[in-house]
Coordinates of C-alpha atoms and ligand atoms in Angstrom, one line a residue:
X1 CA 11.3 18.4 9.7
X2 CA 7.3 18.2 9.5
X3 CA 5.8 17.4 12.5
X4 CA 3.8 14.1 12.1
X5 CA 2.2 14.2 15.4
X6 CA -1.5 12.9 14.8
X7 CA -2.9 15.9 16.6
X8 CA -1.4 18.5 13.7
X9 CA -2.1 16.0 10.7
X10 CA -6.1 16.4 11.9
X11 CA -6.2 20.0 13.2
X12 CA -5.3 20.9 9.5
X13 CA -8.3 20.2 8.7
X14 CA -10.2 21.9 11.7
X15 CA -13.0 24.4 10.2
X16 CA -11.6 28.1 10.8
X17 CA -15.4 29.3 11.5
X18 CA -15.3 30.0 15.3
X19 CA -18.8 28.3 15.9
X20 CA -18.1 25.1 14.3
X21 CA -19.2 22.0 16.0
X22 CA -17.2 19.2 16.7
X23 CA -19.1 17.2 19.2
X24 CA -23.1 17.5 19.9
X25 CA -23.9 16.2 23.1
X26 CA -27.4 14.4 24.1
X27 CA -28.6 17.9 25.7
X28 CA -27.5 19.5 22.7
X29 CA -24.7 21.2 24.4
X30 CA -21.9 22.1 21.3
X31 CA -18.1 21.3 21.4
X32 CA -16.9 23.4 19.0
X33 CA -13.4 22.7 17.2
X34 CA -12.4 25.9 19.1
X35 CA -13.4 24.5 22.7
X36 CA -11.6 21.2 21.6
X37 CA -8.4 23.4 20.6
X38 CA -8.6 25.1 24.0
X39 CA -9.3 22.3 26.3
X40 CA -6.9 19.8 24.8
X41 CA -4.1 22.7 25.0
X42 CA -5.1 22.8 28.6
X43 CA -5.3 19.3 29.6
X44 CA -1.8 19.3 27.3
X45 CA -0.2 21.5 29.7
X46 CA -1.2 19.8 32.6
X47 CA 0.2 16.1 31.5
X48 CA 3.8 18.2 30.7
X49 CA 3.6 20.0 33.8
X50 CA 3.4 16.7 35.9
X51 CA 6.5 15.2 34.2
X52 CA 5.5 13.1 31.9
X53 CA 7.9 13.1 28.8
X54 CA 7.5 11.9 25.0
X55 CA 6.6 8.4 25.0
X56 CA 5.4 7.8 28.2
X57 CA 1.5 6.5 28.8
X58 CA -1.2 7.8 29.7
X59 CA -3.4 4.8 30.6
X60 CA -7.8 5.6 30.5
X61 CA -10.1 4.0 32.2
X62 CA -13.1 6.0 31.8
X63 CA -17.2 6.3 30.5
X64 CA -17.4 7.8 27.4
X65 CA -17.8 11.8 27.7
X66 CA -16.6 15.1 25.6
X67 CA -13.6 15.7 28.1
X68 CA -12.8 12.2 27.7
X69 CA -12.1 12.7 23.7
X70 CA -10.4 15.4 24.6
X71 CA -8.0 13.7 27.0
X72 CA -7.1 11.4 24.1
X73 CA -6.4 14.3 21.7
X74 CA -4.6 16.3 24.7
X75 CA -2.2 13.0 25.1
X76 CA -1.4 13.2 20.9
X77 CA -0.7 16.8 21.0
X78 CA 2.0 16.1 24.1
X79 CA 4.0 13.3 22.3
X80 CA 2.9 10.5 24.9
X81 CA 1.1 7.7 24.3
X82 CA -2.7 7.2 24.9
X83 CA -4.0 4.0 26.5
X84 CA -7.4 3.4 26.8
X85 CA -8.6 0.6 28.9
X86 CA -12.6 -0.4 29.2
X87 CA -14.9 0.6 31.9
X88 CA -15.4 -2.6 32.8
X89 CA -12.2 -3.8 33.7
X90 CA -11.4 -5.1 37.6
X91 CA -8.7 -5.5 39.8
X92 CA -7.3 -8.5 38.1
X93 CA -7.2 -6.9 34.4
X94 CA -5.7 -3.6 36.1
X95 CA -3.0 -5.0 37.9
X96 CA -2.0 -6.8 34.3
X97 CA -2.3 -4.0 32.4
X98 CA -0.9 -1.0 34.8
X99 CA 1.8 -3.3 35.6
X100 CA 2.6 -3.7 31.8
X101 CA 2.5 -0.7 30.4
X102 CA 3.9 1.4 33.5
X103 CA 1.8 5.0 32.9
X104 CA 3.2 7.7 33.8
X105 CA -0.5 9.1 34.5
X106 CA -3.8 7.2 35.1
X107 CA -6.8 8.9 34.8
X108 CA -10.0 6.3 36.5
X109 CA -13.4 7.2 37.2
X110 CA -13.7 8.7 40.8
X111 CA -15.6 5.2 41.8
X112 CA -12.5 3.5 41.1
X113 CA -10.5 5.5 42.7
X114 CA -9.2 3.0 45.9
X115 CA -8.5 0.5 43.6
X116 CA -6.9 2.9 41.5
X117 CA -4.6 3.8 43.8
X118 CA -3.6 0.8 45.3
X119 CA -3.1 -0.7 41.7
X120 CA -1.0 2.7 40.7
X121 CA 1.1 2.3 43.9
X122 CA 2.1 -1.1 43.2
X123 CA 2.8 -0.8 39.6
X124 CA 5.0 2.7 40.2
X125 CA 2.6 4.8 38.6
X126 CA 3.2 7.9 40.0
X127 CA -0.1 10.2 39.1
X128 CA -3.9 8.8 39.4
X129 CA -6.6 12.1 38.4
X130 CA -10.3 11.2 38.3
X131 CA -12.8 11.9 35.7
X132 CA -16.3 11.8 35.8
X133 CA -18.9 10.0 33.5
X134 CA -20.5 14.1 33.3
X135 CA -16.6 14.8 32.2
X136 CA -16.0 16.6 35.5
X137 CA -13.3 15.0 38.0
X138 CA -9.0 16.4 39.0
X139 CA -8.3 15.9 36.0
X140 CA -10.3 18.9 34.7
X141 CA -9.6 21.1 37.7
X142 CA -6.1 20.6 37.3
X143 CA -6.2 21.3 34.4
X144 CA -8.0 24.9 34.7
X145 CA -5.0 26.8 35.9
X146 CA -3.1 25.9 32.9
X147 CA -2.8 28.0 29.2
X148 CA -5.3 27.4 26.4
X149 CA -2.5 26.8 24.1
X150 CA 0.1 24.5 23.5
X151 CA 2.7 24.1 20.5
X152 CA 1.9 20.6 19.4
X153 CA 4.9 18.5 20.3
X154 CA 6.8 17.4 16.9
X155 CA 6.4 13.4 16.2
X156 CA 7.6 11.5 13.4
X157 CA 5.6 8.6 11.6
X158 CA 7.1 6.1 13.8
X159 CA 6.7 7.5 16.9
X160 CA 4.0 5.6 19.2
X161 CA 0.5 7.5 19.5
X162 CA -1.4 4.4 21.2
X163 CA -1.6 0.6 22.7
X164 CA -4.6 -0.6 22.9
X165 CA -4.6 -4.0 24.6
X166 CA -6.3 -6.5 22.3
X167 CA -9.2 -8.5 24.3
X168 CA -7.2 -11.3 24.8
X169 CA -10.1 -14.0 24.8
X170 CA -6.9 -16.9 24.4
X171 CA -3.9 -15.9 26.8
X172 CA -2.3 -13.1 27.5
X173 CA -4.0 -9.7 26.1
X174 CA -1.3 -8.5 23.8
X175 CA -0.7 -4.0 23.7
X176 CA -0.7 -3.2 20.3
X177 CA 1.4 -0.8 19.4
X178 CA -0.1 2.3 16.7
X179 CA 2.3 5.2 15.9
X180 CA 1.2 8.3 14.5
X181 CA 1.9 7.4 11.2
X182 CA -0.4 4.2 11.9
X183 CA -3.0 6.3 12.6
X184 CA -3.0 9.0 10.0
X185 CA -2.3 6.4 6.9
X186 CA -5.7 4.5 8.6
X187 CA -7.5 8.1 8.6
X188 CA -6.9 9.2 5.3
X189 CA -7.6 6.0 3.4
X190 CA -10.9 5.7 5.0
X191 CA -11.6 9.6 4.6
X192 CA -11.2 9.0 0.9
X193 CA -13.0 5.5 0.3
X194 CA -16.1 6.7 1.8
X195 CA -16.4 9.8 0.5
X196 CA -16.3 11.8 3.6
X197 CA -17.3 15.5 3.1
X198 CA -17.6 18.6 4.1
X199 CA -21.4 19.1 6.3
X200 CA -21.1 15.4 7.4
X201 CA -22.7 14.6 10.7
X202 CA -21.6 11.0 11.7
X203 CA -23.8 9.3 14.6
X204 CA -21.2 8.1 17.3
X205 CA -22.7 5.4 19.9
X206 CA -19.7 3.2 20.1
X207 CA -17.4 2.9 23.2
X208 CA -14.2 4.9 22.8
X209 CA -11.7 2.5 24.1
X210 CA -11.6 -0.1 21.2
X211 CA -10.3 0.8 17.5
X212 CA -13.9 1.0 16.0
X213 CA -15.2 4.1 17.8
X214 CA -12.0 5.9 18.9
X215 CA -10.1 5.3 15.6
X216 CA -12.3 4.5 12.6
X217 CA -15.1 7.1 13.7
X218 CA -13.3 9.8 15.6
X219 CA -10.0 10.2 13.5
X220 CA -12.1 9.9 10.1
X221 CA -14.7 12.8 11.0
X222 CA -11.9 14.8 12.9
X223 CA -10.2 14.7 9.3
X224 CA -13.1 16.1 8.0
X225 CA -13.8 18.3 10.6
X226 CA -17.2 17.8 10.7
X227 CA -19.8 17.2 13.7
X228 CA -20.4 14.0 15.8
X229 CA -23.7 13.6 17.3
X230 CA -21.6 12.1 20.7
X231 CA -24.1 9.6 22.7
X232 CA -22.3 7.8 25.4
X233 CA -23.5 4.8 24.4
X234 CA -26.0 2.5 22.1
X235 CA -29.7 2.6 22.2
X236 CA -32.2 2.1 19.6
X237 CA -34.4 4.7 20.5
X238 CA -32.3 7.1 20.6
X239 CA -30.6 5.9 17.4
X240 CA -34.0 6.8 15.6
X241 CA -34.8 10.1 16.9
X242 CA -30.9 11.3 15.7
X243 CA -30.4 9.6 12.7
X244 CA -32.6 12.6 11.2
X245 CA -29.9 14.7 11.8
X246 CA -27.1 12.3 10.9
X247 CA -25.6 11.6 7.4
X248 CA -23.2 8.7 8.5
X249 CA -23.6 6.0 11.2
X250 CA -21.1 3.7 12.3
X251 CA -22.0 0.7 13.8
X252 CA -21.3 -3.1 15.5
X253 CA -23.8 -5.5 13.7
X254 CA -25.8 -5.7 16.7
X255 CA -26.6 -2.0 16.3
X256 CA -28.4 -2.6 13.4
X257 CA -30.2 -6.0 14.5
X258 CA -31.8 -3.4 17.5
X259 CA -32.7 -1.1 15.2
X260 CA -35.2 -3.4 12.8
X261 CA -37.0 -4.8 15.9
X262 CA -38.0 -0.8 16.3
X263 CA -40.9 -1.5 14.7
X264 CA -41.0 2.9 13.2
X265 CA -37.4 2.1 12.2
X266 CA -37.9 2.6 8.3
X267 CA -37.1 4.7 5.1
X268 CA -38.4 8.3 6.8
X269 CA -35.9 7.6 10.0
X270 CA -33.4 7.4 7.2
X271 CA -33.9 10.0 5.2
X272 CA -30.9 12.2 5.3
X273 CA -28.4 9.2 6.0
X274 CA -25.6 9.0 3.1
X275 CA -23.9 5.6 4.4
X276 CA -24.4 3.4 7.3
X277 CA -21.1 1.4 8.2
X278 CA -20.6 -2.3 9.5
X279 CA -17.8 -3.8 11.4
X280 CA -16.1 -5.3 14.3
X281 CA -18.2 -8.9 13.8
X282 CA -19.7 -10.5 11.4
X283 CA -23.1 -8.9 10.0
X284 CA -25.3 -11.9 8.5
X285 CA -26.6 -11.6 5.5
X286 CA -30.0 -11.8 7.1
X287 CA -29.9 -8.5 8.3
X288 CA -28.0 -7.2 5.6
X289 CA -31.0 -7.8 3.4
X290 CA -33.0 -6.9 6.0
X291 CA -32.2 -3.9 6.2
X292 CA -31.8 -3.0 2.8
X293 CA -35.9 -3.8 2.1
X294 CA -36.7 -1.7 5.2
X295 CA -34.3 1.2 4.8
X296 CA -33.6 1.4 0.7
X297 CA -29.6 1.8 2.1
X298 CA -27.1 -0.9 1.7
X299 CA -25.1 -1.3 5.0
X300 CA -21.6 -1.1 3.9
X301 CA -19.3 -3.7 5.8
X302 CA -15.5 -3.3 6.4
X303 CA -13.0 -5.8 8.1
X304 CA -10.1 -4.7 10.7
X305 CA -9.1 -5.3 13.9
X306 CA -6.7 -3.3 17.1
X307 CA -3.6 -4.0 15.6
X308 CA -3.9 -1.9 12.4
X309 CA -7.2 -0.5 11.9
X310 CA -9.1 -0.9 8.7
X311 CA -7.9 -3.8 5.9
X312 CA -10.7 -3.7 3.7
X313 CA -13.7 -2.5 2.6
X314 CA -16.9 -2.7 0.5
X315 CA -17.0 -0.1 -2.3
X316 CA -18.9 3.3 -1.4
X317 CA -19.8 3.3 -5.2
X318 CA -19.6 -0.2 -6.6
X319 CA -21.7 -3.2 -5.7
X320 CA -22.0 -3.5 -1.8
X321 CA -21.8 -7.2 -1.2
X322 CA -23.5 -8.8 1.6
X323 CA -21.9 -11.9 3.5
X324 CA -18.2 -10.3 2.2
X325 CA -15.9 -7.7 3.9
X326 CA -14.9 -5.9 0.3
X327 CA -12.0 -5.3 -1.3
X328 CA -8.4 -4.6 0.3
X329 CA -8.4 -0.7 1.2
X330 CA -5.8 1.1 -1.0
X331 CA -2.8 1.2 0.8
X332 CA -3.1 -2.2 2.4
X333 CA -2.1 -5.3 0.8
X334 CA -4.1 -8.2 1.5
X335 CA -3.1 -11.9 0.9
X336 CA -5.0 -15.4 1.6
X337 CA -2.4 -18.3 2.2
X338 CA -2.8 -21.9 2.9
X339 CA -0.6 -24.5 5.1
X340 CA 2.8 -23.9 3.5
X341 CA 2.3 -20.1 3.0
X342 CA 1.1 -20.0 -0.8
X343 CA -1.8 -17.8 -2.0
X344 CA -4.6 -19.6 -2.3
X345 CA -6.9 -19.6 -5.1
X346 CA -10.2 -18.1 -5.0
X347 CA -13.0 -19.9 -3.1
X348 CA -10.6 -21.7 -0.9
X349 CA -10.1 -20.7 2.7
X350 CA -6.4 -19.6 3.9
X351 CA -5.5 -17.2 6.4
X352 CA -5.5 -13.9 6.0
X353 CA -2.2 -11.7 6.3
X354 CA -1.8 -8.2 5.4
X355 CA 0.6 -5.3 5.1
X356 CA 0.6 -1.4 4.9
X357 CA 1.6 1.8 6.6
X358 CA -1.7 1.5 9.0
X359 CA -0.3 -1.9 10.2
X360 CA 1.0 -1.8 13.7
X361 CA 4.5 -2.2 14.7
X362 CA 4.4 -4.9 17.2
X363 CA 3.1 -6.1 20.8
X364 CA 4.6 -3.9 23.8
X365 CA 7.4 -5.5 25.4
X366 CA 7.2 -8.9 23.6
X367 CA 9.4 -9.1 21.2
X368 CA 8.9 -12.8 20.5
X369 CA 5.0 -12.6 20.1
X370 CA 6.0 -9.9 17.5
X371 CA 8.1 -11.7 15.8
X372 CA 6.0 -14.6 15.2
X373 CA 2.9 -13.0 14.2
X374 CA 5.1 -11.3 10.9
X375 CA 6.4 -13.4 8.2
X376 CA 9.6 -13.0 7.1
X377 CA 8.5 -10.4 3.9
X378 CA 6.7 -8.2 6.9
X379 CA 3.4 -9.2 6.3
X380 CA 1.0 -10.1 10.0
X381 CA -0.8 -12.8 10.2
X382 CA -4.1 -11.8 11.4
X383 CA -5.7 -14.8 12.7
X384 CA -8.5 -14.4 10.5
X385 CA -9.2 -17.0 8.0
X386 CA -10.9 -16.2 4.9
X387 CA -11.3 -16.3 1.1
X388 CA -11.5 -14.9 -2.5
X389 CA -14.8 -14.6 -4.0
X390 CA -15.0 -15.0 -7.7
X391 CA -14.8 -11.1 -8.0
X392 CA -12.0 -10.5 -5.3
X393 CA -14.2 -9.6 -2.8
X394 CA -13.1 -11.1 0.9
X395 CA -14.5 -13.1 2.6
X396 CA -14.4 -13.9 6.3
X397 CA -14.7 -17.4 7.5
X398 CA -13.6 -16.9 11.4
X399 CA -10.7 -16.9 13.6
X400 CA -8.1 -19.5 12.7
X401 CA -8.0 -20.2 16.8
X402 CA -12.0 -21.0 15.9
X403 CA -11.0 -23.7 13.0
X404 CA -12.4 -26.9 14.5
X405 CA -10.4 -30.4 13.6
X406 CA -12.1 -33.2 14.0
X407 CA -11.0 -36.6 13.2
X408 CA -8.1 -34.8 11.8
X409 CA -10.5 -32.9 9.3
X410 CA -10.8 -29.0 9.0
X411 CA -14.2 -27.7 10.2
X412 CA -15.1 -24.4 9.1
X413 CA -17.8 -23.0 11.6
X414 CA -19.3 -20.4 9.1
X415 CA -20.5 -22.6 7.0
X416 CA -22.4 -24.7 9.5
X417 CA -23.5 -21.8 11.7
X418 CA -25.2 -20.4 7.9
X419 CA -26.7 -23.5 7.4
X420 CA -28.7 -23.5 10.7
X421 CA -29.1 -19.7 10.4
X422 CA -31.6 -20.3 7.4
X423 CA -33.6 -23.2 9.4
X424 CA -37.1 -21.7 10.3
X425 CA -36.8 -20.1 13.8
X426 CA -33.4 -19.9 13.9
X427 CA -32.1 -16.7 15.0
X428 CA -28.4 -16.9 14.8
X429 CA -25.7 -19.9 16.2
X430 CA -22.0 -20.3 16.9
X431 CA -20.8 -23.6 16.1
X432 CA -17.6 -24.4 18.1
X433 CA -15.4 -27.5 19.0
X434 CA -15.6 -29.2 22.1
X435 CA -13.2 -31.2 23.3
X436 CA -13.5 -35.5 22.3
X437 CA -12.1 -38.7 23.1
X438 CA -11.8 -40.6 19.6
X439 CA -12.7 -37.2 17.4
X440 CA -10.1 -34.6 18.7
X441 CA -13.0 -32.4 19.1
X442 CA -16.6 -32.7 18.4
X443 CA -18.4 -30.0 16.3
X444 CA -21.2 -28.7 18.9
X445 CA -23.4 -26.3 17.8
X446 CA -25.1 -23.6 20.3
X447 CA -29.1 -21.8 18.9
X448 CA -30.4 -19.2 19.1
X449 CA -34.3 -19.4 18.8
X450 CA -36.2 -17.0 17.8
X451 CA -39.2 -16.0 20.0
X452 CA -42.2 -17.4 18.1
X453 CA -43.8 -20.7 17.4
X454 CA -40.9 -21.6 14.9
X455 CA -38.8 -20.9 17.3
X456 CA -40.5 -23.0 20.2
X457 CA -40.9 -26.1 18.3
X458 CA -36.9 -25.8 17.1
X459 CA -35.7 -29.9 18.6
X460 CA -31.7 -30.8 18.8
X461 CA -32.7 -34.5 16.2
X462 CA -34.3 -31.4 13.9
X463 CA -31.4 -29.2 13.8
X464 CA -28.8 -32.4 13.2
X465 CA -31.1 -34.1 10.9
X466 CA -31.4 -30.9 8.7
X467 CA -27.6 -30.2 9.0
X468 CA -26.8 -34.0 7.8
X469 CA -28.8 -33.5 4.7
X470 CA -27.1 -31.2 3.5
X471 CA -23.6 -31.6 4.6
X472 CA -20.8 -33.8 5.0
X473 CA -21.2 -36.5 8.0
X474 CA -18.0 -35.2 9.7
X475 CA -19.6 -31.5 9.5
X476 CA -22.9 -32.3 11.5
X477 CA -23.0 -31.4 15.0
X478 CA -22.5 -34.0 17.4
X479 CA -24.7 -31.9 20.1
X480 CA -27.2 -28.9 19.4
X481 CA -27.5 -26.4 22.8
X482 CA -31.3 -24.3 21.9
X483 CA -30.5 -20.4 24.0
X484 CA -32.0 -17.6 24.4
X485 CA -28.7 -15.8 23.6
X486 CA -25.2 -15.8 22.8
X487 CA -22.4 -14.4 25.4
X488 CA -21.3 -11.1 23.2
X489 CA -18.5 -8.4 24.1
X490 CA -18.9 -5.1 24.2
X491 CA -18.1 -4.9 20.2
X492 CA -21.0 -7.5 19.7
X493 CA -18.5 -10.4 19.3
X494 CA -19.8 -13.7 20.1
X495 CA -17.5 -14.7 22.7
X496 CA -17.1 -18.7 21.3
X497 CA -14.5 -18.9 24.4
X498 CA -17.2 -18.7 27.1
X499 CA -19.3 -21.0 25.2
X500 CA -16.7 -23.6 25.1
X501 CA -15.9 -23.3 28.8
X502 CA -19.6 -23.5 29.4
X503 CA -20.6 -26.6 27.0
X504 CA -17.2 -28.5 27.8
X505 CA -18.3 -32.0 29.3
X506 CA -22.2 -31.7 29.2
Ligands
AMP1 P1 -10.7 -6.0 17.0 O1 -9.3 -6.0 17.4 O2 -11.2 -6.6 19.2 O3 -11.5 -4.8 16.3 O4 -11.4 -7.6 17.0 C1 -10.6 -7.7 15.5 C2 -11.6 -9.3 14.7 O5 -13.0 -8.6 14.5 C3 -11.2 -9.3 13.3 O6 -9.4 -10.0 13.7 C4 -12.3 -10.1 13.0 O7 -11.9 -11.4 13.2 C5 -13.6 -9.5 13.6 N1 -13.9 -8.6 12.7 C6 -13.7 -7.4 12.5 N2 -14.7 -6.3 11.7 C7 -15.4 -8.1 10.9 C8 -16.3 -8.1 9.6 N3 -17.0 -7.2 9.1 N4 -16.4 -9.2 10.0 C9 -16.2 -10.2 10.5 N5 -15.0 -10.5 11.6 C10 -15.0 -9.2 11.8

């Protein structure tokens, strides 16, 4: 039987030249592909020596470093299941994740060690090792005495490779189970669709505890056997310095907004880049347009989620249409359905469902939840709402849980947000529904002012009047709050749940 371990799939494309770079660090230190192979071999040997068996979870809560990526690859090689956790998580979250996933090994930052030991012993996790932000610690020390060579454990397509917990903004966070086959399928599709080619250099500034930075960015590049400029986090000035050395950049929309705030950012900075990709949150049309006029580059926006990687993408060669996420990717079936489960015609909003080799196999230890989220014919209900445009591009209109029902009528926040965003002095906005005695929910807008005279002149009544002139009365916000910033998570997503908590009852 062939070995379908994702590492085996990727490593077939590792370049044979011993000096071929895989990671180029901030201080220009290079990790070659040969270094990555040896270091992952040592850690894989260590994990096996600890007594973990294929299928056991390896939970990892560390900052981004070369060693952190190597730990991911070592876990794959050893046949264990990689479970990355946001370093921001504290006691309450850790207790839930370790208690739920019961990993055989937990790798933590040294500053979290006392807490990690306590939670690990409560949850029955037998081993805790450390990896600090510079890539040192007891994990690396313990691996040092192990052999460099490791025969990658044979796995089949349907064996688990990773569990990624969803951000859980409503209810309990769920562990999305992804197989070797899921990850390999998406990496191959993206590699081809985005025309990855020898010599590409990816500017990697995303976190690696999330699908975007770990799977979309790393798996695709590793499958290409090319290099990544490996930065611990996004910082606009640093991105500007590195972009001339890059051919591809992947980012969340906030990265592009921040780059545009840099006065020196323009064509010259992007002279060697062939592709800018955006995702994980909606890219404002305004950002898309300004980026094109400043740099000459049309950002390629794509759409996906933890539960299956990428589902749709704007084309590489054809028209990249702002405000859309493009077409279903090869190998992923996308359908948009109305309340009765039947397909909606173009222009009509419905629930987005997906099916394909990349779509996850279920939520860890939640068979009922899993069954609820799949249709009888095997499509996953993404929880996103959207529509086809006249040419078959998918337009996302938000999460179904953000849909506002006021006086029995549906209001899609995006329609109102787009209208408010176009007003002079508005940087961006978030429209939410707040409990209301009469209407069930009241449409409410939280509006970020621009830092200029037009922004200072914004008023609640002015914004309400402007929307009233254009839209049906039931869509007009009952209240408008004018603020300086919206709360966002690490992936640049606006946290509407926090806004709902903050403004309820105000
Ligand atoms: P996550 O699982 O954290 O990657 O979040 C996935 C969710 O992010 C999706 O279900 C969408 O709601 C949202 N998302 C991802 N990409 C886009 C995009 N290009 N435009 C709008 N929303 C997006």
